Amino acid sequence: MIELSPRFNFKEVDEKWSRYWEEQNLFHAAVNPAKKPYTIVIPPPNVTGILHMGHALNNTLQDIMIRYKRMCGFEVLWMPGTDHAGIATQNVVERQIAKEGKTRHDIGREEFLTRLWAWKEEYGDTIIRQLKKMGASCDWPRTRFTMDEDYSMAVRAGFVSLYKKGLIYRGEYIINWCPRCLTALSDEEAEHREIQGNLYYIRYPFQGNAREYITVATTRPETMLGDTAVAVNPKDKRFKNFVGKTLLLPLAEREIPIIADPLVDSKFGTGAVKVTPAHDPNDFEMGRRHHLEFISVMHPNAVLNEKAGEFEGMDRFEARESVVETLTELKLLEKVEPHTHAVGHCYRCHTVVEPYLSRQWFVKMKPLAKPAREAVKTGKIKFYPPRWTKVYLNWMDNIRDWCISRQIWWGHRIPVWYCVGDGHCQLACKEPIVSETPPKACPHCGSSNLKQDEDVVDTWFSSWLWPFATLHWPETNKDLEYFYPTASLFTAPEIIFFWVARMIMAGMEFMGDIPFSDVYIHGTVRDTKGRKMSKSLGNAIDPLEIIHEYGADALRFSLIINSGQDLFISKEKFEIGRNFANKIWNASRLILLRVDRPNADFAIEKINRKELDLPSRWIISRFFSTRDKVSSAIERYRFSEAESLIYDFFWGNFCDWYLEIIKDSWHEAGVQQIALGVFENTLKMTHPFMPFVTEEIWSQFRKEKGALCVQAWPASNKKCINKKAEEDMQTMIDLIASIRHTRTQWSIAPSERLRCHFVVRSPEDRALLETNRGILMNLGRLGDIRIDEKWTPVKDAALIHAGSIQCAIPLAEIIDVEKEKKRIWNQIKDQEKALEGLARRLQNKDFLRKAPQEIVEKEKSRLTDLEVKVGELKRSIGRLE
RNA sequence: GGACUCAUAGCUCAGUUGGUUAGAGCGUCGCCCUCACAUGGCGAAGGCCGUAGGUUCAAGUCCUACUGAGUCCACCA
């Protein structure tokens, strides 16, 4: 027999079972025509990642669903894997190299990539190991990586396919540029944050008349050397006569025209705006419309270039101050106003993003968005909670083209080659060669002097293929056919645009079908002050530390019970999970250490229900109603609700009452059978939430049935749900609670046995008390009970009631009759108040006419109940005299 | 500027499509180390359901406005 200590030894147990599950390959999924598939693809964590609370929550949710569906008989595939995380990973290795005093350019692309792969080999599956510790039941041998050989093939295939359809193009536009990472970013990768800045009012004098000027307002004076116009709104009367005239750009002493463009808001600033087409997306638009010159005044690292004249060599922020200073000296700075505005920041390094003119690859999004939008609009894909639908649709409706090229080295290199050629086919060779595999020669001139595009694609351009590329698309195969589309996707709200929306687009485009039918968006893990948990804030709680101190089950349970919305987590919150695991453990000790025939068949559905006593009927009924509610909650993605149901049932019903009751009838026929049957099924029901403790206990008495994680989920059994039994038992519980309350109130020693005089109004009540006499005696610690149909005088007694049963507990010598009377009077007052309201309602004609009949009936019977109760109380109080 | 979420016990939250006297956990206060569990047991105290209107026979629940907290989106430089 395994050691059964009063403490659940999670350390040994966690380790033992995660090893066992993996060794037995119990989570492997294979095409099985006899079963329905159920697939979830894991949101692939970054290879740079280490497990944080967000991962813990995300993966626990998935694991609950996966384990539940597996037990329900689906062929379950939980596809694991990791994401190469282009910029993030490159940054890590760049920092490593920086310690050696080198940059990636010093060691070269090839060597740098070797270093990156080496890093990935060493650290890349850290998070996978951590997920296993949490009990995640993925099909681990399938673990994929977004830069696996055939996954890379899928990325190239996707690129080529879109290019051939004209949905990928290359061009020079203003994009978000990170001057630190030295790469382009997509719009989503630029995080907007409010910045306290200034609005500078600068005078631009007219050409030939330095005393006349137009004042423009700008937040970024450092870009003014790149100005090629000043724009006003065409409807703005103030400037009507100036349009077409020429100004002299200060500092540069360059002539620039005044143009009229509807983009200008005449209410903002002075109504006149400097136009810098190479440094602002709006200005870029205007520049195109008015055929302005595009002057870029910055190097890629945001240091001003030779176009900036005297400011060359300065960093952009340094240059801003310097420009302002110079303008002040020239008396061209009219005023400075504080101004808060949203500024884009690199989502990887938080550097302020520079709107930068450069040549990049883009995906045309509108054609892809259309079917993706429809899939959600028509309900083929549903969001849980549904409010995210609107967020998604709104993004789809305002979609803009996606800049997918990145000037980094870690990633999928763009599958495009340019003919450097021999010179004589220059024209034809301007057409790039787009191909899944490296071309041997230029199709136009035959030259083999080809050069591949230096850039790689956005990481999300690979992860948007995740639901099918993990199943080896574009190859067709049985797995892909069987497991795609997947069932549900679990993710955080901030990933909706990056990933969810794009996966839907990719699914529709490449597979012609939705990638998943449900999207469950869970809350964000925060600290108790509501701040997002992050390493840099130092407020993060390490899930591994929780696993170490409280166990994986405790981590899982505690997270999920708090997961109704955003989670506000402190370390103490994990105690609830630890305590619950320990409670389950100790309940198992009680049962397993006492059971005589552990191997008998204890299936509760086979038990003859008619002959059962009340506690048995009650616990069986409670189990099956809980089971149905838990199933329904899981199906509706209400995981915290499911956990509360299990917690309340197991602790509040099974342990607090049922186990206490059967302690005294342990050897009676059928008792152990029911206790074990309910316990066994409760373990199954709890397993998806707390896999370790349940599997361990299971193995102690159900080993011959195989592992718990592959058992069948308890079947629903409506016949076992017995409302009457639940009500009767509730009456018993209420009576016992009242007796206990009386004990506490009058400070009666636990050893003192009390007498109870029950007064019943029906033979049913009498039968209830008589058949459950033992329970009352034991749990109420009674010495004797008496059951009457009518009140007989009882001197100096405490009065209690439950359901339609009244009870007097004689407490001569102890009781303060006046105090007890006052207590009862207070009760009567409360009841009368309710009675009054009820009576008033029942006299209301509108209520009688308009309310549903069943409600009226219910209220009527409630009224009589209350009247009787008040009458009883009033009469009983007389007995105290 | 637009959209969204939240506001219920000291704290963290439940509260299904409106329908008994609004619940739980933690914390607090009593009493118990009773032979599964002190990570436990029993009991108690604690709420004008953010404010003001409205709809309804009936509102914590639906509508409007306001206040406070938070999130996302956005090309007013």
Tab-separated table of C-alpha atoms in Angstrom, chain A residues 187-474:
chain	number	residue	atom	x	y	z
A	187	ASP	CA	0.571	48.411	-37.630
A	188	GLU	CA	-0.315	45.918	-34.913
A	189	GLU	CA	3.279	45.720	-33.766
A	190	ALA	CA	3.321	49.443	-33.043
A	191	GLU	CA	1.733	49.899	-29.636
A	192	HIS	CA	0.213	53.297	-29.120
A	193	ARG	CA	0.836	54.957	-25.808
A	194	GLU	CA	-0.109	58.378	-24.548
A	195	ILE	CA	2.894	60.649	-24.417
A	196	GLN	CA	3.116	64.042	-22.758
A	197	GLY	CA	4.647	66.073	-25.558
A	198	ASN	CA	4.589	69.584	-26.931
A	199	LEU	CA	2.948	71.320	-29.814
A	200	TYR	CA	5.422	73.724	-31.360
A	201	TYR	CA	4.135	76.727	-33.302
A	202	ILE	CA	6.650	77.648	-35.985
A	203	ARG	CA	6.615	80.576	-38.378
A	204	TYR	CA	7.281	79.821	-42.014
A	205	PRO	CA	8.002	83.152	-43.776
A	206	PHE	CA	6.788	83.890	-47.264
A	207	GLN	CA	9.284	83.740	-50.050
A	208	GLY	CA	10.487	87.266	-50.710
A	209	ASN	CA	8.749	88.771	-47.691
A	210	ALA	CA	10.303	87.675	-44.464
A	211	ARG	CA	7.902	89.708	-42.352
A	212	GLU	CA	4.847	87.846	-43.521
A	213	TYR	CA	4.534	84.264	-42.459
A	214	ILE	CA	2.256	81.336	-41.852
A	215	THR	CA	2.446	79.610	-38.490
A	216	VAL	CA	2.288	75.834	-38.484
A	217	ALA	CA	1.879	73.618	-35.451
A	218	THR	CA	3.849	70.410	-35.104
A	219	THR	CA	4.825	67.878	-32.480
A	220	ARG	CA	7.900	66.888	-34.391
A	221	PRO	CA	9.971	69.917	-35.363
A	222	GLU	CA	13.011	67.724	-36.061
A	223	THR	CA	11.440	66.514	-39.278
A	224	MET	CA	10.966	70.006	-40.703
A	225	LEU	CA	14.078	69.735	-42.785
A	226	GLY	CA	12.119	67.175	-44.769
A	227	ASP	CA	9.140	69.457	-45.329
A	228	THR	CA	8.135	69.909	-48.933
A	229	ALA	CA	4.927	71.875	-48.497
A	230	VAL	CA	2.555	73.542	-46.086
A	231	ALA	CA	-1.046	72.406	-46.343
A	232	VAL	CA	-4.347	74.038	-45.440
A	233	ASN	CA	-7.920	72.942	-45.769
A	234	PRO	CA	-9.396	74.057	-49.114
A	235	LYS	CA	-12.477	75.372	-47.321
A	236	ASP	CA	-10.509	77.407	-44.842
A	237	LYS	CA	-11.165	81.040	-45.748
A	238	ARG	CA	-8.242	82.332	-43.728
A	239	PHE	CA	-5.751	80.801	-46.098
A	240	LYS	CA	-7.709	80.983	-49.329
A	241	ASN	CA	-5.485	83.623	-50.895
A	242	PHE	CA	-2.259	81.926	-49.920
A	243	VAL	CA	-2.782	78.614	-51.667
A	244	GLY	CA	-0.327	78.347	-54.515
A	245	LYS	CA	2.079	80.843	-52.994
A	246	THR	CA	5.518	79.865	-51.831
A	247	LEU	CA	7.097	79.845	-48.393
A	248	LEU	CA	10.688	79.732	-47.410
A	249	LEU	CA	11.346	76.742	-45.192
A	250	PRO	CA	13.390	77.987	-42.241
A	251	LEU	CA	16.729	76.350	-41.461
A	252	ALA	CA	16.818	74.744	-44.885
A	253	GLU	CA	16.190	77.958	-46.798
A	254	ARG	CA	14.242	75.925	-49.309
A	255	GLU	CA	11.131	77.039	-51.199
A	256	ILE	CA	7.989	75.081	-50.474
A	257	PRO	CA	4.479	75.553	-51.850
A	258	ILE	CA	1.261	76.111	-49.929
A	259	ILE	CA	-1.200	73.458	-50.958
A	260	ALA	CA	-4.847	72.793	-50.177
A	261	ASP	CA	-5.858	69.349	-49.017
A	262	PRO	CA	-9.062	68.167	-47.312
A	263	LEU	CA	-7.023	66.004	-44.925
A	264	VAL	CA	-6.136	69.117	-42.968
A	265	ASP	CA	-8.339	69.854	-39.993
A	266	SER	CA	-8.726	73.635	-39.852
A	267	LYS	CA	-9.680	73.482	-36.183
A	268	PHE	CA	-6.422	71.947	-35.056
A	269	GLY	CA	-3.422	74.118	-34.272
A	270	THR	CA	-3.295	77.048	-36.631
A	271	GLY	CA	-5.111	75.288	-39.442
A	272	ALA	CA	-1.884	75.121	-41.396
A	273	VAL	CA	0.273	72.045	-41.279
A	274	LYS	CA	3.794	71.345	-42.399
A	275	VAL	CA	3.933	68.493	-44.876
A	276	THR	CA	6.755	65.976	-44.478
A	277	PRO	CA	5.918	63.191	-46.915
A	278	ALA	CA	8.788	60.959	-45.899
A	279	HIS	CA	8.054	61.059	-42.177
A	280	ASP	CA	4.334	60.932	-41.704
A	281	PRO	CA	1.644	58.719	-43.167
A	282	ASN	CA	-0.792	61.594	-43.735
A	283	ASP	CA	1.834	63.755	-45.282
A	284	PHE	CA	2.812	60.834	-47.433
A	285	GLU	CA	-0.726	60.722	-48.813
A	286	MET	CA	-0.679	64.418	-49.504
A	287	GLY	CA	2.758	64.147	-51.023
A	288	ARG	CA	1.475	61.601	-53.495
A	289	ARG	CA	-1.604	63.614	-54.334
A	290	HIS	CA	0.316	66.804	-54.908
A	291	HIS	CA	3.435	65.249	-56.440
A	292	LEU	CA	5.679	66.597	-53.729
A	293	GLU	CA	9.253	65.642	-53.191
A	294	PHE	CA	9.952	62.964	-50.559
A	295	ILE	CA	12.892	63.930	-48.427
A	296	SER	CA	13.973	61.505	-45.759
A	297	VAL	CA	16.085	63.264	-43.169
A	298	MET	CA	16.989	60.276	-41.050
A	299	HIS	CA	19.191	57.246	-41.151
A	300	PRO	CA	17.512	53.959	-40.210
A	301	ASN	CA	18.745	54.352	-36.631
A	302	ALA	CA	16.906	57.681	-36.346
A	303	VAL	CA	20.043	59.768	-36.499
A	304	LEU	CA	19.623	62.737	-38.813
A	305	ASN	CA	21.341	62.430	-42.162
A	306	GLU	CA	23.044	64.818	-44.567
A	307	LYS	CA	19.679	66.242	-45.653
A	308	ALA	CA	19.359	67.699	-42.172
A	309	GLY	CA	22.167	70.135	-42.723
A	310	GLU	CA	23.623	71.419	-39.507
A	311	PHE	CA	21.683	68.824	-37.539
A	312	GLU	CA	23.309	65.888	-39.250
A	313	GLY	CA	24.574	63.275	-36.828
A	314	MET	CA	22.126	64.111	-34.075
A	315	ASP	CA	19.656	61.634	-32.681
A	316	ARG	CA	16.046	62.560	-33.447
A	317	PHE	CA	15.226	63.710	-29.919
A	318	GLU	CA	18.449	65.596	-29.584
A	319	ALA	CA	17.722	67.187	-32.931
A	320	ARG	CA	14.270	68.192	-31.769
A	321	GLU	CA	15.708	70.263	-28.956
A	322	SER	CA	18.373	71.649	-31.179
A	323	VAL	CA	15.913	72.658	-33.887
A	324	VAL	CA	13.690	74.350	-31.336
A	325	GLU	CA	16.661	76.175	-29.912
A	326	THR	CA	17.746	77.434	-33.295
A	327	LEU	CA	14.207	78.485	-34.184
A	328	THR	CA	13.988	80.399	-30.925
A	329	GLU	CA	17.181	82.237	-31.785
A	330	LEU	CA	15.753	83.075	-35.174
A	331	LYS	CA	12.574	84.250	-33.454
A	332	LEU	CA	10.563	81.852	-35.563
A	333	LEU	CA	9.177	79.895	-32.648
A	334	GLU	CA	5.882	81.511	-31.800
A	335	LYS	CA	4.920	79.416	-28.810
A	336	VAL	CA	5.012	75.939	-27.283
A	337	GLU	CA	1.945	74.248	-25.885
A	338	PRO	CA	1.860	71.041	-23.879
A	339	HIS	CA	0.142	68.369	-25.881
A	340	THR	CA	-0.616	64.739	-25.127
A	341	HIS	CA	-0.832	62.407	-28.045
A	342	ALA	CA	-0.533	58.725	-28.817
A	343	VAL	CA	2.845	57.628	-30.066
A	344	GLY	CA	3.678	54.194	-31.476
A	345	HIS	CA	6.199	52.039	-29.650
A	346	CYS	CA	7.928	48.882	-30.785
A	347	TYR	CA	6.125	45.952	-29.146
A	348	ARG	CA	9.398	44.153	-28.643
A	349	CYS	CA	11.766	46.807	-27.340
A	350	HIS	CA	9.389	49.718	-26.594
A	351	THR	CA	11.433	52.200	-28.591
A	352	VAL	CA	9.396	55.004	-30.144
A	353	VAL	CA	8.541	53.896	-33.644
A	354	GLU	CA	9.487	56.147	-36.535
A	355	PRO	CA	7.106	56.511	-39.474
A	356	TYR	CA	9.668	55.770	-42.131
A	357	LEU	CA	9.632	55.688	-45.876
A	358	SER	CA	10.959	52.424	-47.170
A	359	ARG	CA	10.490	49.652	-49.646
A	360	GLN	CA	8.644	46.689	-48.152
A	361	TRP	CA	6.468	43.698	-48.963
A	362	PHE	CA	2.765	43.939	-48.243
A	363	VAL	CA	-0.263	41.673	-48.210
A	364	LYS	CA	-3.419	43.086	-49.705
A	365	MET	CA	-5.882	42.494	-46.913
A	366	LYS	CA	-9.315	43.465	-48.149
A	367	PRO	CA	-9.851	40.366	-50.327
A	368	LEU	CA	-8.688	38.128	-47.474
A	369	ALA	CA	-10.784	39.927	-44.899
A	370	LYS	CA	-14.048	39.450	-46.708
A	371	PRO	CA	-14.532	35.695	-46.211
A	372	ALA	CA	-12.955	35.918	-42.764
A	373	ARG	CA	-15.462	38.560	-41.802
A	374	GLU	CA	-18.353	36.494	-43.154
A	375	ALA	CA	-17.269	33.410	-41.233
A	376	VAL	CA	-17.797	35.280	-37.977
A	377	LYS	CA	-20.729	37.368	-39.106
A	378	THR	CA	-22.703	34.273	-40.094
A	379	GLY	CA	-21.844	32.497	-36.846
A	380	LYS	CA	-19.662	29.762	-38.329
A	381	ILE	CA	-17.068	30.991	-35.901
A	382	LYS	CA	-18.242	32.107	-32.483
A	383	PHE	CA	-16.456	34.182	-29.893
A	384	TYR	CA	-16.806	33.442	-26.183
A	385	PRO	CA	-17.679	35.779	-24.552
A	386	PRO	CA	-19.592	37.100	-27.573
A	387	ARG	CA	-18.666	40.735	-27.074
A	388	TRP	CA	-15.343	40.134	-28.831
A	389	THR	CA	-17.225	39.562	-32.051
A	390	LYS	CA	-17.692	43.275	-32.425
A	391	VAL	CA	-14.043	43.993	-31.788
A	392	TYR	CA	-13.121	41.496	-34.464
A	393	LEU	CA	-15.602	42.778	-37.032
A	394	ASN	CA	-14.563	46.335	-36.419
A	395	TRP	CA	-10.953	45.483	-37.143
A	396	MET	CA	-11.902	43.567	-40.269
A	397	ASP	CA	-13.962	46.477	-41.525
A	398	ASN	CA	-11.094	48.918	-41.120
A	399	ILE	CA	-8.384	46.612	-42.280
A	400	ARG	CA	-5.258	47.981	-43.883
A	401	ASP	CA	-2.563	46.255	-45.846
A	402	TRP	CA	-0.094	44.212	-43.874
A	403	CYS	CA	3.584	44.991	-44.032
A	404	ILE	CA	5.194	41.556	-43.817
A	405	SER	CA	8.876	42.130	-44.548
A	406	ARG	CA	11.294	42.424	-41.657
A	407	GLN	CA	14.881	43.535	-41.863
A	408	ILE	CA	16.090	40.856	-39.506
A	409	TRP	CA	17.763	37.506	-40.060
A	410	TRP	CA	15.932	35.095	-37.775
A	411	GLY	CA	12.881	33.893	-39.651
A	412	HIS	CA	11.598	32.676	-42.988
A	413	ARG	CA	13.514	34.382	-45.726
A	414	ILE	CA	11.290	35.917	-48.340
A	415	PRO	CA	11.089	33.426	-51.245
A	416	VAL	CA	11.950	36.009	-53.849
A	417	TRP	CA	15.049	36.195	-56.008
A	418	TYR	CA	16.306	39.035	-58.126
A	419	CYS	CA	18.346	38.591	-61.237
A	420	VAL	CA	21.559	40.465	-60.865
A	421	GLY	CA	22.109	39.329	-64.408
A	422	ASP	CA	24.680	40.073	-66.998
A	423	GLY	CA	23.297	43.441	-67.832
A	424	HIS	CA	21.631	42.838	-71.164
A	425	CYS	CA	18.176	41.772	-69.942
A	426	GLN	CA	17.753	44.453	-67.357
A	427	LEU	CA	14.141	45.178	-68.272
A	428	ALA	CA	12.818	41.652	-68.024
A	429	CYS	CA	14.804	40.996	-64.916
A	430	LYS	CA	13.079	43.733	-63.004
A	431	GLU	CA	10.379	41.161	-62.472
A	432	PRO	CA	11.382	39.277	-59.322
A	433	ILE	CA	11.371	35.507	-59.314
A	434	VAL	CA	8.945	34.252	-56.686
A	435	SER	CA	9.346	30.584	-55.969
A	436	GLU	CA	8.912	27.980	-53.252
A	437	THR	CA	12.337	26.565	-54.042
A	438	PRO	CA	15.488	28.443	-55.059
A	439	PRO	CA	15.447	28.955	-58.834
A	440	LYS	CA	18.462	27.759	-60.786
A	441	ALA	CA	18.438	30.514	-63.366
A	442	CYS	CA	16.632	33.644	-64.396
A	443	PRO	CA	13.725	32.647	-66.612
A	444	HIS	CA	14.277	35.745	-68.716
A	445	CYS	CA	17.959	35.812	-69.365
A	446	GLY	CA	19.099	32.458	-68.083
A	447	SER	CA	21.603	34.015	-65.787
A	448	SER	CA	22.366	32.064	-62.660
A	449	ASN	CA	23.555	35.180	-60.967
A	450	LEU	CA	20.544	35.473	-58.651
A	451	LYS	CA	20.221	37.097	-55.312
A	452	GLN	CA	17.587	36.253	-52.724
A	453	ASP	CA	15.688	39.018	-50.988
A	454	GLU	CA	17.528	39.861	-47.783
A	455	ASP	CA	14.428	40.204	-45.641
A	456	VAL	CA	12.438	37.657	-43.677
A	457	VAL	CA	8.694	37.610	-43.218
A	458	ASP	CA	6.824	38.763	-40.148
A	459	THR	CA	6.601	36.007	-37.534
A	460	TRP	CA	2.821	36.233	-37.729
A	461	PHE	CA	3.028	35.465	-41.421
A	462	SER	CA	4.113	32.001	-40.339
A	463	SER	CA	1.901	31.555	-37.296
A	464	TRP	CA	-1.252	32.426	-39.199
A	465	LEU	CA	-0.833	29.030	-40.880
A	466	TRP	CA	-0.584	27.219	-37.522
A	467	PRO	CA	-3.898	25.289	-37.521
A	468	PHE	CA	-3.045	23.481	-40.748
A	469	ALA	CA	0.697	23.876	-41.262
A	470	THR	CA	1.208	21.884	-38.057
A	471	LEU	CA	-0.610	19.078	-39.871
A	472	HIS	CA	1.891	19.326	-42.701
A	473	TRP	CA	-0.030	21.467	-45.152
A	474	PRO	CA	0.429	22.051	-48.110
